[in-house]
Amino acid sequence: MGFAVLLACCQAVVGAVQEFSSDDSSQCVHFHRPGKVLIYKKDTAVFPIGISVPSDLVAESIPRKVRVHAAFVGSSCGGEVSEYKFGPMEEDRYQDFYRRHRFAHTKRKGGWDAVRHAEILAMGTVPNFAGLDKAPHLAVPFVPKALLLKTEELLPYSKRLEAAYNATVEQLLDHTRRCLTAESMAARVLREMGLWPTQRPLRLLYITCGFGFSGAGDGWQGPVSIGIFLGLHALLRQWPGSRIVDAPAMEPDPSIWPEETVHRSNFWYLAKDSDPWIHEEDLRQRMYGYGFSYARRLSLKDLATQAERDAVPDSLFRHEFDGVIYGKVGPAQGCDPLPFFDVVRNAGYPAERVALIYGGDFGLETKRVAEHARYYSGYGIIFFREMIAPPEDFHWISAQVFPRACYADPGWNRFFQLWRKRLDCPACDDVDRNVRDELWDHLWPVSRGFSWQTGNGLEVLPPCWSGLLLLAFPMLKTSAEAELKDLCDFFNRQLHQAARHVTFGRCVLPRPRCKGSIAFRGAFGVQPSEVKTFVRSICRKLSRKCAVRGTVKQ
Ligand SMILES: *[C@@H]1O[C@H](CO)[C@@H](O)[C@H](O)[C@H]1NC(C)=O
């Protein structure tokens, strides 16, 4: 007994620090390939993101069931409350309804991902997901697809299936806790930005905007953005001194909010103590889906003050934020054009510390959204909810040879586009000249990594070492005699650095550096040893000349 208590205490302490600290995508994302980065249309790295529920909504054990099938109780297209079966103040009844049924019908709504899938799972109920077997390959990344497809075996339901049913619900609840909670989703965003796990409090800028869905100036963010914001607050509660500044805010609008004179957070409905003088039922009418499963979970103190919002540009220039998260991105959304984007760029933020969340109903199947994401790729880490595109539009690239700097930098992004052109046409000199004219001045300064001064001192983010190797081809091919010495020094240094990741000699599996070489070849079409041979062949003449000169001096 005493031992159990002790164990519980210490697990809680360890758990508090380690929560969601490691990459869980192989357990959580049904299409995941371990150790790989997903690339859309050859140039845009995309990471999956999804709709989540706060962890306290997830059932601790299998609830008592009194009925078998719950019909679909939502609106046919999403958010049409007149079709809802529950009133604005009946969140508990709504959740009880799901909790007491064994199965609950759900389906794709505005997009494949929907709040309802996560809600049903959280209540300890088996979603009966119509059409899931025909969903596109990359749809609903965090929904336990294989497990749900297997639940058909429990139908038609009878009492003798109860043990199997219970085991299924246990598995689903376990998946929900690990993969579908707001905390897990927020940790995913921070991890891909290199900010989680953390050893210190974090300061984040959370860019909020988004059209008001009801026209009541409510700055509706959509469930993905709301989930991440709630999750960040829950995660960072362990780190006193952390702060999340949400900005910009809504202009005062007395026609919608009587007597309002100050700015209002786009997340006002997340605060318990917002607008106590207005009848809660009236406020709930202004919230999407009456605020079920997300509203009233923070307090006004958690939302930014106007002074903090006014100070955002200065704070950015002083590098006071560890990262910037654009909660809702997409063309013709409230965040278009992206607020503070130029300030973030001019203040010198590394793109890997900027997250762009495409969490709306319209995803890659929508041409304008796909173009938007490709335009912004390189300026931030891109997260997508609806990755609905033909499988041939995607490929995977080994993270071992494609570190974050290679896809979170507009210069490197452009370089890899040109590299692919070069592979298709090795004799195209113009490609090499493009690299030299457009990119060299941008890329060599970050060859030792991206250094930037933050409130916590100087940080150096690791460079794109694989790109630096490949750069040897276009640069050495187009260089004038006079520059050769410096360039040879530069690329010899890169070869030396890259020797930590790849082998240039005989490849012996399963050595990691040999795996690195194979991954390099697979990703970029050349062997690391070919790079070395090429650099040597150009630079050998030079070293001979130097050697001759050297002997003369002696
Ligand atoms: C299934 O779980 C319920 C709720 O915990 C429990 O009452 C019931 O006895 C379980 N049934 C079986 C067969 O394990």
Coordinates of C-alpha atoms and ligand atoms in Angstrom, one line a residue, residues 62 162-163 166, ligand 1:
I62 CA -15.5 2.2 -19.0
E162 CA -19.3 -7.6 -23.7
A163 CA -15.8 -8.7 -22.7
N166 CA -14.8 -3.7 -22.9
Ligands
LIG1 C1 -17.6 -4.4 -18.9 O1 -17.4 -3.2 -18.2 C2 -18.5 -2.8 -17.4 C3 -18.2 -1.4 -16.9 O2 -17.0 -1.4 -16.2 C4 -18.7 -3.8 -16.3 O3 -19.8 -3.5 -15.5 C5 -18.9 -5.2 -16.9 O4 -19.0 -6.2 -15.9 C6 -17.8 -5.5 -17.9 N1 -18.1 -6.8 -18.5 C7 -17.3 -7.8 -18.7 C8 -17.8 -9.0 -19.4 O5 -16.1 -7.7 -18.4

